[in-house]
mmCIF file of C-alpha atoms in Angstrom:
data_model
loop_
_atom_site.group_PDB
_atom_site.id
_atom_site.type_symbol
_atom_site.label_atom_id
_atom_site.label_comp_id
_atom_site.label_asym_id
_atom_site.label_seq_id
_atom_site.Cartn_x
_atom_site.Cartn_y
_atom_site.Cartn_z
ATOM 1 C CA UNK O 1 105.455 39.759 -95.200
ATOM 2 C CA UNK O 2 105.457 37.258 -97.926
ATOM 3 C CA UNK O 3 107.170 34.633 -95.867
ATOM 4 C CA UNK O 4 104.704 34.850 -93.110
ATOM 5 C CA UNK O 5 101.828 33.529 -95.211
ATOM 6 C CA UNK O 6 101.707 29.942 -96.386
ATOM 7 C CA UNK O 7 98.572 29.293 -98.501
ATOM 8 C CA UNK O 8 96.522 31.158 -95.858
ATOM 9 C CA UNK O 9 98.249 29.472 -92.926
ATOM 10 C CA UNK O 10 99.859 31.869 -90.442
ATOM 11 C CA UNK O 11 103.148 31.595 -88.522
ATOM 12 C CA UNK O 12 102.123 31.398 -84.840
ATOM 13 C CA UNK O 13 105.634 31.848 -83.176
ATOM 14 C CA UNK O 14 109.110 32.369 -84.475
ATOM 15 C CA UNK O 15 110.259 29.209 -86.371
ATOM 16 C CA UNK O 16 106.738 27.810 -86.819
ATOM 17 C CA UNK O 17 106.162 25.936 -90.165
ATOM 18 C CA UNK O 18 102.413 25.689 -90.898
ATOM 19 C CA UNK O 19 101.551 22.212 -92.173
ATOM 20 C CA UNK O 20 98.375 20.502 -93.357
ATOM 21 C CA UNK O 21 97.165 17.246 -91.820
ATOM 22 C CA UNK O 22 98.439 15.291 -94.787
ATOM 23 C CA UNK O 23 101.882 16.960 -94.518
ATOM 24 C CA UNK O 24 101.890 16.161 -90.719
ATOM 25 C CA UNK O 25 101.084 12.566 -91.557
ATOM 26 C CA UNK O 26 103.951 12.314 -94.142
ATOM 27 C CA UNK O 27 106.399 14.012 -91.794
ATOM 28 C CA UNK O 28 105.309 11.631 -88.928
ATOM 29 C CA UNK O 29 105.764 8.581 -91.226
ATOM 30 C CA UNK O 30 109.170 9.708 -92.549
ATOM 31 C CA UNK O 31 110.445 10.776 -89.080
ATOM 32 C CA UNK O 32 109.240 7.490 -87.520
ATOM 33 C CA UNK O 33 111.242 5.425 -89.947
ATOM 34 C CA UNK O 34 114.363 7.579 -89.533
ATOM 35 C CA UNK O 35 114.013 7.643 -85.766
ATOM 36 C CA UNK O 36 113.633 3.837 -85.544
ATOM 37 C CA UNK O 37 116.586 3.397 -87.958
ATOM 38 C CA UNK O 38 118.676 5.713 -85.910
ATOM 39 C CA UNK O 39 117.281 6.586 -82.400
ATOM 40 C CA UNK O 40 120.159 9.081 -81.943
ATOM 41 C CA UNK O 41 118.585 11.292 -84.864
ATOM 42 C CA UNK O 42 117.116 13.652 -82.237
ATOM 43 C CA UNK O 43 115.820 15.996 -85.076
ATOM 44 C CA UNK O 44 113.720 13.108 -86.370
ATOM 45 C CA UNK O 45 112.446 12.139 -82.946
ATOM 46 C CA UNK O 46 111.579 15.775 -82.419
ATOM 47 C CA UNK O 47 109.572 16.046 -85.662
ATOM 48 C CA UNK O 48 107.785 12.770 -84.821
ATOM 49 C CA UNK O 49 106.866 14.222 -81.354
ATOM 50 C CA UNK O 50 105.369 17.352 -82.894
ATOM 51 C CA UNK O 51 103.500 15.784 -85.751
ATOM 52 C CA UNK O 52 101.879 13.043 -83.557
ATOM 53 C CA UNK O 53 101.269 14.933 -80.343
ATOM 54 C CA UNK O 54 97.906 16.323 -81.283
ATOM 55 C CA UNK O 55 96.052 14.404 -78.429
ATOM 56 C CA UNK O 56 98.858 14.179 -75.863
ATOM 57 C CA UNK O 57 99.929 17.776 -75.895
ATOM 58 C CA UNK O 58 96.540 19.424 -74.980
ATOM 59 C CA UNK O 59 96.131 16.775 -72.243
ATOM 60 C CA UNK O 60 99.613 17.669 -70.858
ATOM 61 C CA UNK O 61 98.738 21.468 -71.054
ATOM 62 C CA UNK O 62 95.496 20.803 -69.131
ATOM 63 C CA UNK O 63 97.442 18.956 -66.351
ATOM 64 C CA UNK O 64 99.714 21.952 -66.102
ATOM 65 C CA UNK O 65 96.817 24.459 -66.136
ATOM 66 C CA UNK O 66 95.080 22.546 -63.264
ATOM 67 C CA UNK O 67 98.223 22.503 -61.033
ATOM 68 C CA UNK O 68 99.436 25.585 -59.159
ATOM 69 C CA UNK O 69 103.149 25.093 -60.089
ATOM 70 C CA UNK O 70 102.306 23.894 -63.700
ATOM 71 C CA UNK O 71 100.110 26.967 -64.120
ATOM 72 C CA UNK O 72 102.911 29.216 -63.039
ATOM 73 C CA UNK O 73 105.322 27.676 -65.489
ATOM 74 C CA UNK O 74 102.708 28.187 -68.368
ATOM 75 C CA UNK O 75 102.324 31.826 -67.215
ATOM 76 C CA UNK O 76 106.068 32.551 -66.836
ATOM 77 C CA UNK O 77 107.411 30.341 -69.627
ATOM 78 C CA UNK O 78 110.927 29.615 -68.074
ATOM 79 C CA UNK O 79 113.581 28.129 -70.403
ATOM 80 C CA UNK O 80 116.303 25.755 -69.442
ATOM 81 C CA UNK O 81 119.331 26.866 -71.564
ATOM 82 C CA UNK O 82 122.957 27.591 -70.896
ATOM 83 C CA UNK O 83 122.011 31.309 -71.081
ATOM 84 C CA UNK O 84 119.538 30.980 -68.280
ATOM 85 C CA UNK O 85 121.551 28.529 -66.091
ATOM 86 C CA UNK O 86 124.004 29.837 -63.406
ATOM 87 C CA UNK O 87 126.434 27.003 -63.973
ATOM 88 C CA UNK O 88 128.903 28.124 -61.317
ATOM 89 C CA UNK O 89 126.129 28.343 -58.697
ATOM 90 C CA UNK O 90 124.752 24.903 -59.587
ATOM 91 C CA UNK O 91 128.375 23.417 -59.400
ATOM 92 C CA UNK O 92 128.758 24.917 -55.984
ATOM 93 C CA UNK O 93 125.626 23.235 -54.623
ATOM 94 C CA UNK O 94 126.035 20.151 -52.326
ATOM 95 C CA UNK O 95 126.334 16.672 -53.783
ATOM 96 C CA UNK O 96 122.941 15.072 -54.074
ATOM 97 C CA UNK O 97 121.069 18.265 -54.812
ATOM 98 C CA UNK O 98 119.045 18.436 -58.026
ATOM 99 C CA UNK O 99 121.275 21.422 -59.392
ATOM 100 C CA UNK O 100 124.560 19.604 -58.642
ATOM 101 C CA UNK O 101 123.476 16.313 -59.917
ATOM 102 C CA UNK O 102 121.985 17.918 -63.120
ATOM 103 C CA UNK O 103 125.293 19.664 -63.894
ATOM 104 C CA UNK O 104 127.171 16.373 -63.158
ATOM 105 C CA UNK O 105 124.889 14.636 -65.536
ATOM 106 C CA UNK O 106 125.531 17.128 -68.356
ATOM 107 C CA UNK O 107 129.277 16.960 -67.688
ATOM 108 C CA UNK O 108 129.472 13.240 -67.503
ATOM 109 C CA UNK O 109 127.491 12.674 -70.521
ATOM 110 C CA UNK O 110 128.903 15.691 -72.511
ATOM 111 C CA UNK O 111 125.363 16.979 -73.251
ATOM 112 C CA UNK O 112 124.079 20.638 -73.390
ATOM 113 C CA UNK O 113 120.501 21.766 -72.877
ATOM 114 C CA UNK O 114 120.956 24.020 -75.900
ATOM 115 C CA UNK O 115 120.867 21.036 -78.373
ATOM 116 C CA UNK O 116 117.068 20.656 -77.940
ATOM 117 C CA UNK O 117 115.340 21.547 -81.167
ATOM 118 C CA UNK O 118 112.779 24.445 -80.945
ATOM 119 C CA UNK O 119 109.279 23.361 -82.071
ATOM 120 C CA UNK O 120 108.276 24.033 -85.665
ATOM 121 C CA UNK O 121 105.175 21.964 -86.508
ATOM 122 C CA UNK O 122 102.970 22.410 -83.509
ATOM 123 C CA UNK O 123 99.977 24.678 -84.662
ATOM 124 C CA UNK O 124 99.363 26.362 -81.291
ATOM 125 C CA UNK O 125 101.735 28.644 -79.577
ATOM 126 C CA UNK O 126 101.037 27.507 -76.055
ATOM 127 C CA UNK O 127 101.279 23.758 -77.002
ATOM 128 C CA UNK O 128 104.550 24.532 -78.742
ATOM 129 C CA UNK O 129 105.889 25.769 -75.376
ATOM 130 C CA UNK O 130 104.586 22.578 -73.685
ATOM 131 C CA UNK O 131 106.618 20.391 -76.027
ATOM 132 C CA UNK O 132 109.648 22.646 -75.719
ATOM 133 C CA UNK O 133 109.355 22.393 -71.857
ATOM 134 C CA UNK O 134 109.119 18.578 -72.166
ATOM 135 C CA UNK O 135 112.350 18.596 -74.195
ATOM 136 C CA UNK O 136 114.188 20.887 -71.786
ATOM 137 C CA UNK O 137 113.369 18.845 -68.743
ATOM 138 C CA UNK O 138 114.260 15.508 -70.492
ATOM 139 C CA UNK O 139 117.843 15.720 -69.116
ATOM 140 C CA UNK O 140 116.324 16.300 -65.715
ATOM 141 C CA UNK O 141 114.428 13.152 -66.097
ATOM 142 C CA UNK O 142 117.720 11.235 -66.601
ATOM 143 C CA UNK O 143 118.937 13.010 -63.420
ATOM 144 C CA UNK O 144 115.816 12.051 -61.376
ATOM 145 C CA UNK O 145 115.738 8.540 -62.679
ATOM 146 C CA UNK O 146 119.577 8.082 -62.349
ATOM 147 C CA UNK O 147 119.926 6.956 -65.947
ATOM 148 C CA UNK O 148 122.946 7.690 -68.312
ATOM 149 C CA UNK O 149 122.482 8.825 -71.932
ATOM 150 C CA UNK O 150 123.527 5.417 -73.408
ATOM 151 C CA UNK O 151 120.966 3.311 -75.285
ATOM 152 C CA UNK O 152 119.919 1.429 -72.149
ATOM 153 C CA UNK O 153 119.344 4.568 -70.120
ATOM 154 C CA UNK O 154 117.463 6.320 -73.069
ATOM 155 C CA UNK O 155 115.019 3.392 -73.378
ATOM 156 C CA UNK O 156 114.313 3.410 -69.645
ATOM 157 C CA UNK O 157 113.679 7.231 -69.706
ATOM 158 C CA UNK O 158 111.549 6.868 -72.757
ATOM 159 C CA UNK O 159 109.368 4.193 -71.019
ATOM 160 C CA UNK O 160 108.837 6.520 -68.097
ATOM 161 C CA UNK O 161 108.181 9.504 -70.430
ATOM 162 C CA UNK O 162 105.735 7.356 -72.537
ATOM 163 C CA UNK O 163 103.626 6.494 -69.455
ATOM 164 C CA UNK O 164 103.867 10.162 -68.211
ATOM 165 C CA UNK O 165 103.182 12.082 -71.477
ATOM 166 C CA UNK O 166 101.289 9.738 -73.745
ATOM 167 C CA UNK O 167 103.304 11.141 -76.537
ATOM 168 C CA UNK O 168 103.462 8.653 -79.393
ATOM 169 C CA UNK O 169 107.136 9.264 -80.048
ATOM 170 C CA UNK O 170 107.988 8.101 -76.477
ATOM 171 C CA UNK O 171 105.913 4.998 -76.897
ATOM 172 C CA UNK O 172 107.721 4.321 -80.196
ATOM 173 C CA UNK O 173 111.192 4.966 -78.560
ATOM 174 C CA UNK O 174 110.193 2.689 -75.682
ATOM 175 C CA UNK O 175 109.007 -0.089 -77.938
ATOM 176 C CA UNK O 176 111.757 -0.056 -80.612
ATOM 177 C CA UNK O 177 114.693 1.469 -78.824
ATOM 178 C CA UNK O 178 115.787 -1.932 -77.275
ATOM 179 C CA UNK O 179 116.262 -3.638 -80.778
ATOM 180 C CA UNK O 180 119.919 -2.653 -80.652
ATOM 181 C CA UNK O 181 120.708 -3.919 -77.161
ATOM 182 C CA UNK O 182 122.678 -7.109 -76.282
ATOM 183 C CA UNK O 183 120.820 -10.083 -74.914
ATOM 184 C CA UNK O 184 122.187 -9.402 -71.428
ATOM 185 C CA UNK O 185 121.150 -5.765 -71.472
ATOM 186 C CA UNK O 186 117.670 -6.757 -72.807
ATOM 187 C CA UNK O 187 117.311 -9.158 -69.978
ATOM 188 C CA UNK O 188 118.064 -6.407 -67.321
ATOM 189 C CA UNK O 189 115.787 -4.110 -69.114
ATOM 190 C CA UNK O 190 112.896 -6.427 -69.277
ATOM 191 C CA UNK O 191 113.154 -7.861 -65.848
ATOM 192 C CA UNK O 192 114.140 -4.878 -63.755
ATOM 193 C CA UNK O 193 114.449 -1.573 -65.506
ATOM 194 C CA UNK O 194 111.317 -1.262 -67.634
ATOM 195 C CA UNK O 195 108.964 -2.661 -64.925
ATOM 196 C CA UNK O 196 110.459 -0.066 -62.531
ATOM 197 C CA UNK O 197 110.077 2.771 -65.158
ATOM 198 C CA UNK O 198 106.382 1.834 -65.800
ATOM 199 C CA UNK O 199 105.623 1.610 -62.124
ATOM 200 C CA UNK O 200 107.258 4.959 -61.492
ATOM 201 C CA UNK O 201 105.619 6.582 -64.546
ATOM 202 C CA UNK O 202 102.143 5.518 -63.393
ATOM 203 C CA UNK O 203 102.771 6.315 -59.751
ATOM 204 C CA UNK O 204 104.516 9.721 -60.243
ATOM 205 C CA UNK O 205 102.574 13.001 -60.490
ATOM 206 C CA UNK O 206 103.112 14.938 -63.776
ATOM 207 C CA UNK O 207 106.775 15.832 -64.119
ATOM 208 C CA UNK O 208 105.930 18.918 -66.125
ATOM 209 C CA UNK O 209 104.314 20.469 -63.013
ATOM 210 C CA UNK O 210 107.723 20.952 -61.312
ATOM 211 C CA UNK O 211 109.360 24.433 -61.552
ATOM 212 C CA UNK O 212 112.757 22.719 -61.652
ATOM 213 C CA UNK O 213 114.580 26.107 -61.712
ATOM 214 C CA UNK O 214 113.294 26.928 -58.257
ATOM 215 C CA UNK O 215 114.128 23.472 -56.846
ATOM 216 C CA UNK O 216 117.904 23.311 -57.610
ATOM 217 C CA UNK O 217 118.743 23.129 -53.975
ATOM 218 C CA UNK O 218 116.336 20.335 -53.247
ATOM 219 C CA UNK O 219 117.902 16.775 -52.825
ATOM 220 C CA UNK O 220 117.146 14.504 -55.661
ATOM 221 C CA UNK O 221 115.935 11.935 -53.292
ATOM 222 C CA UNK O 222 113.380 14.292 -51.791
ATOM 223 C CA UNK O 223 112.150 15.335 -55.160
ATOM 224 C CA UNK O 224 111.792 11.749 -56.255
ATOM 225 C CA UNK O 225 109.688 10.991 -53.073
ATOM 226 C CA UNK O 226 107.569 14.134 -53.627
ATOM 227 C CA UNK O 227 106.906 13.146 -57.266
ATOM 228 C CA UNK O 228 106.341 9.440 -56.466
ATOM 229 C CA UNK O 229 109.296 8.005 -58.418
ATOM 230 C CA UNK O 230 110.576 4.750 -56.855
ATOM 231 C CA UNK O 231 114.305 4.426 -56.127
ATOM 232 C CA UNK O 232 116.215 3.110 -59.176
ATOM 233 C CA UNK O 233 116.942 -0.639 -58.997
#
């Protein structure tokens, strides 16, 4: 029982680490520096998201609560993990379907949905799920936006997510991610990709309100249209 109590703070869900506002500020500052120094430090990006998401997360939760599909996701709490995905079924879906293209994305980029960090510093069990869900649909954002996991692709997805979620870590990633790109890539980013990502982010309905697990058969094109994401340049 001793471990459950931290100076009168309670553990709200497995893995939760209660922190004071000052500790959150220090964690945010430290993780921001590390995440800017090395954008591939996903653990630092994750900590930054949790310690700075106090305004954006309730806002996202409310968007989900006020939407029939989003509300169902909050009630049922689906998880996107290797243990919950029927990979063989997804691989057997037609080309162009969300499920097939998602698996193709995972294979081409050698990523796994299981690498997403579980939340630790969010002091609300429901909001912890919201940020968990945001992390688990991140690879689906790449699939929908047609972006690889290289630096260029990540920056574009971060711009889209920053507009969509208002999470400060996305804004930081969008603003400082490009510092390592070559001039030519920066030019493509500034003139084509970022304007498209911003337009799409503003135009699209909330991407957390899609029960992706029930949409695997839907063509990516039709889901883009439904959400209001413009075709990639």
